[in-house]
Each structure stands twice: as structure tokens, then as C-alpha cells.
Amino acid sequence: MAWKFYIAKKRLDMKTVIKIVLVILFFVGASSTVKAQTFENRNNENSSLSSIGNEASQQNFLSTQNANAKVGEGSLLSENAVFITQIGDDNEVNSVTSSSESNIRYVQIGNSNIADVNVGSERIDETIFQIGDNNTVFDYNVFKNEGHNIDVRQSGSNQNLTLFGSNSISEKLKVSMQGQNQTIIVRNFN
């Protein structure tokens, strides 16, 4: 039994009908919209930071992040690794590194935080925690040396830290900034 289709009194064979059906399905599929779930909460803009509200919970969060990233106390991974954790909007990390071994951790909790790192060293162990809004860290070391070990913790808003170079004085440098509207510039040259 042969199937025969008629459109406007014109006989169509099966191949033509299949082509027409495929074209119709293509246009129906191409015109459909895609919807996705969002985690935005318009009723409470700061709800993403509510679980990190007090100092005790901040310290607990930071200590678990630091412990998870390290293999052992004072040791680096035997490879190059960069760990990035971001909670909030418009956070940015630019990491350009050159090393044999590195363990780099960025944690940004808040909005519009920037970490811009351009470092060359044999071993890099760097941790940057930014909790709050509009915090920046710029770390530039164009001269390749043996080790680059820095721990930066910014808690508050509008904290700015700029690091240039590295030497024996800045080895295992720890910077803790708390409050608002502070700027630190550190220049290290041999």
C-alpha cells in the first residue's frame, strides 16, 4: 500500500513529505526558548554572605580552605596548581605564573574583588583571601627568583594591596588588612 499525500491538489511522494516535515521540525526547534535556573535572590541582596557573617565563621571557612589546598604543612604540591573559589558578583582573577612547583589559592567572597598576579619563580606558594567588596591585590614579580611565598588576607571593603618584586626580606610575607579604604604598596628589589 503506497502512501499518497495531497497538498492543494498536488500529489507528493514520501521523500518530499519527509523533507517538509524535517524543515518544519527544524524551524520549530530553532525558535524555542531556553530557560535556566538562577540562584539570584532579589529580596535579600546580601544573602550570599549571610553564612559568612561573623568573624568565627570566617576564620573557620578560611582555615578549611587553606587545609584542603595544602598537601602537608609547609610543603608544596609536586606540580603546578591554581585553586579559585569565588562567591559573589563581578569577581576577577588574572593569574600568570611561571614556576617548577606552585600552589596558588584564591578565595573571593563578596563583589567586585580583583586579584591580578604575574609572578615568575622556581617555587610559588601564594594564598589570597578577599572577603568584602571592591578589594584588589596586584602582585608583580618580573625577576625570576628561587621562591615566592605570600599570604594575603583582606577583610572589609576597598582594600588595595600592590606588591612589586621579591627578595629575602619579603620571603614568607604575610599581609592582613581589615577595615575599609586602606592601601599598602610594597616594593622589593635586590
C-alpha positions as MATLAB code, in Angstrom:
seq = 'MAWKFYIAKKRLDMKTVIKIVLVILFFVGASSTVKAQTFENRNNENSSLSSIGNEASQQNFLSTQNANAKVGEGSLLSENAVFITQIGDDNEVNSVTSSSESNIRYVQIGNSNIADVNVGSERIDETIFQIGDNNTVFDYNVFKNEGHNIDVRQSGSNQNLTLFGSNSISEKLKVSMQGQNQTIIVRNFN';
ca = [
       0.000    0.000    0.000;
       1.591    3.241   -1.103;
       1.041    6.360    0.952;
      -0.056    9.327   -1.066;
      -0.284   12.856    0.245;
      -2.040   15.700   -1.436;
      -1.359   19.376   -0.747;
      -3.516   21.818   -2.681;
      -4.449   19.034   -5.102;
      -0.822   18.233   -5.819;
       0.445   14.738   -5.241;
       3.638   14.449   -3.120;
       5.830   11.395   -2.793;
       7.160   10.139    0.569;
      10.627   11.748    0.197;
       9.132   15.177   -0.313;
       6.837   14.758    2.699;
       9.787   13.739    4.898;
      11.757   16.781    3.746;
       8.839   19.095    4.549;
       8.380   17.541    7.993;
      12.123   17.899    8.753;
      12.111   21.553    7.692;
       9.070   22.242    9.901;
      10.692   20.458   12.856;
      13.912   22.413   12.343;
      12.114   25.767   12.457;
      10.020   24.765   15.468;
      13.147   23.576   17.314;
      15.188   26.649   16.379;
      12.517   29.049   17.556;
      12.086   27.531   21.016;
      13.452   29.380   24.043;
      15.794   28.051   26.669;
      15.204   28.739   30.354;
      17.649   28.101   33.175;
      17.556   28.230   36.933;
      19.225   31.127   38.687;
      20.336   31.492   42.258;
      19.622   35.193   42.435;
      17.647   36.341   45.425;
      16.196   39.792   44.813;
      14.571   40.041   48.243;
      17.848   39.968   50.161;
      20.836   41.180   48.143;
      23.384   40.143   50.797;
      22.040   36.638   51.393;
      25.090   35.058   49.749;
      27.256   36.496   52.507;
      24.910   35.715   55.384;
      26.626   32.413   56.230;
      29.986   34.194   56.473;
      28.600   36.918   58.717;
      30.661   36.714   61.853;
      34.401   36.512   62.410;
      34.333   32.977   63.843;
      32.631   31.532   60.766;
      35.043   33.468   58.522;
      38.066   32.022   60.294;
      36.556   28.534   60.147;
      35.927   28.867   56.417;
      39.423   30.225   55.753;
      41.143   27.518   57.763;
      39.288   24.730   55.950;
      40.148   26.270   52.570;
      43.823   26.528   53.464;
      43.957   22.972   54.840;
      42.278   21.485   51.783;
      44.681   23.129   49.360;
      47.949   22.061   51.044;
      49.402   18.584   50.907;
      51.246   18.961   54.193;
      52.312   21.822   56.436;
      54.886   23.933   54.636;
      55.039   21.714   51.570;
      54.074   22.485   48.020;
      52.388   20.262   45.549;
      54.807   18.493   43.230;
      53.075   20.148   40.294;
      51.596   23.486   39.354;
      48.119   24.081   40.732;
      45.772   27.039   40.993;
      42.637   26.825   43.153;
      39.947   29.504   42.719;
      36.860   29.893   44.911;
      34.503   32.781   44.150;
      31.233   33.674   45.850;
      29.592   36.899   44.695;
      29.338   39.019   41.583;
      31.982   40.542   39.286;
      34.982   38.896   40.975;
      38.067   38.606   38.793;
      41.287   36.586   38.938;
      44.149   37.073   36.473;
      46.962   34.634   37.216;
      50.063   34.463   35.037;
      52.746   32.336   36.669;
      55.907   30.583   35.619;
      57.325   28.000   38.017;
      58.511   24.441   38.508;
      56.243   23.948   41.519;
      53.325   26.090   42.630;
      50.362   26.026   44.944;
      48.212   29.110   44.406;
      44.885   29.690   46.149;
      42.396   32.500   45.522;
      39.247   32.891   47.616;
      36.940   35.805   46.844;
      33.772   36.266   48.873;
      31.906   39.432   48.022;
      31.529   41.594   44.962;
      33.950   43.266   42.532;
      37.155   41.830   44.009;
      40.263   41.670   41.804;
      43.384   39.529   42.142;
      45.966   40.213   39.433;
      49.124   38.119   39.807;
      52.060   37.968   37.397;
      54.883   36.046   39.075;
      57.857   34.044   37.884;
      59.725   31.891   40.401;
      61.039   28.353   40.865;
      58.540   27.686   43.683;
      55.359   29.668   44.280;
      53.184   29.303   47.361;
      50.593   32.068   47.333;
      47.290   32.496   49.120;
      44.919   35.422   48.569;
      41.681   35.695   50.593;
      39.379   38.602   49.832;
      36.249   38.939   51.953;
      34.167   42.016   51.244;
      33.632   44.297   48.281;
      35.991   46.161   45.925;
      39.231   44.667   47.247;
      42.281   44.484   44.968;
      45.600   42.661   45.043;
      48.269   43.318   42.416;
      51.355   41.108   42.697;
      54.071   41.585   40.063;
      57.488   39.928   40.091;
      59.207   40.047   36.719;
      62.588   38.804   38.013;
      62.609   35.045   38.383;
      63.967   34.032   41.789;
      64.033   30.833   43.819;
      60.874   31.226   45.922;
      57.763   33.360   46.153;
      55.733   32.742   49.323;
      52.964   35.241   50.140;
      49.822   35.070   52.274;
      47.318   37.927   51.817;
      44.069   38.310   53.751;
      41.745   41.227   53.052;
      38.602   41.625   55.121;
      36.461   44.691   54.545;
      35.805   46.989   51.624;
      38.026   48.980   49.297;
      41.290   47.351   50.432;
      44.169   47.798   47.952;
      47.471   45.909   48.071;
      50.213   46.284   45.471;
      53.351   44.127   45.602;
      56.351   44.687   43.311;
      59.302   42.313   43.176;
      60.634   39.826   45.685;
      63.728   39.475   47.862;
      64.850   37.821   51.112;
      63.022   40.430   53.215;
      59.678   39.631   51.578;
      60.164   35.867   51.835;
      57.126   34.312   53.551;
      55.378   37.687   53.599;
      52.011   37.805   55.373;
      49.670   40.751   54.925;
      46.393   41.129   56.842;
      44.148   44.072   56.002;
      40.956   44.686   57.963;
      38.565   47.596   57.767;
      37.859   49.935   54.911;
      39.636   52.186   52.426;
      43.245   51.114   53.086;
      46.137   50.970   50.621;
      49.504   49.229   51.009;
      52.303   49.361   48.428;
      55.323   47.063   48.931;
      58.398   47.384   46.710;
      61.064   44.638   46.979;
      64.167   44.766   44.837;
      67.608   43.216   45.255;
];
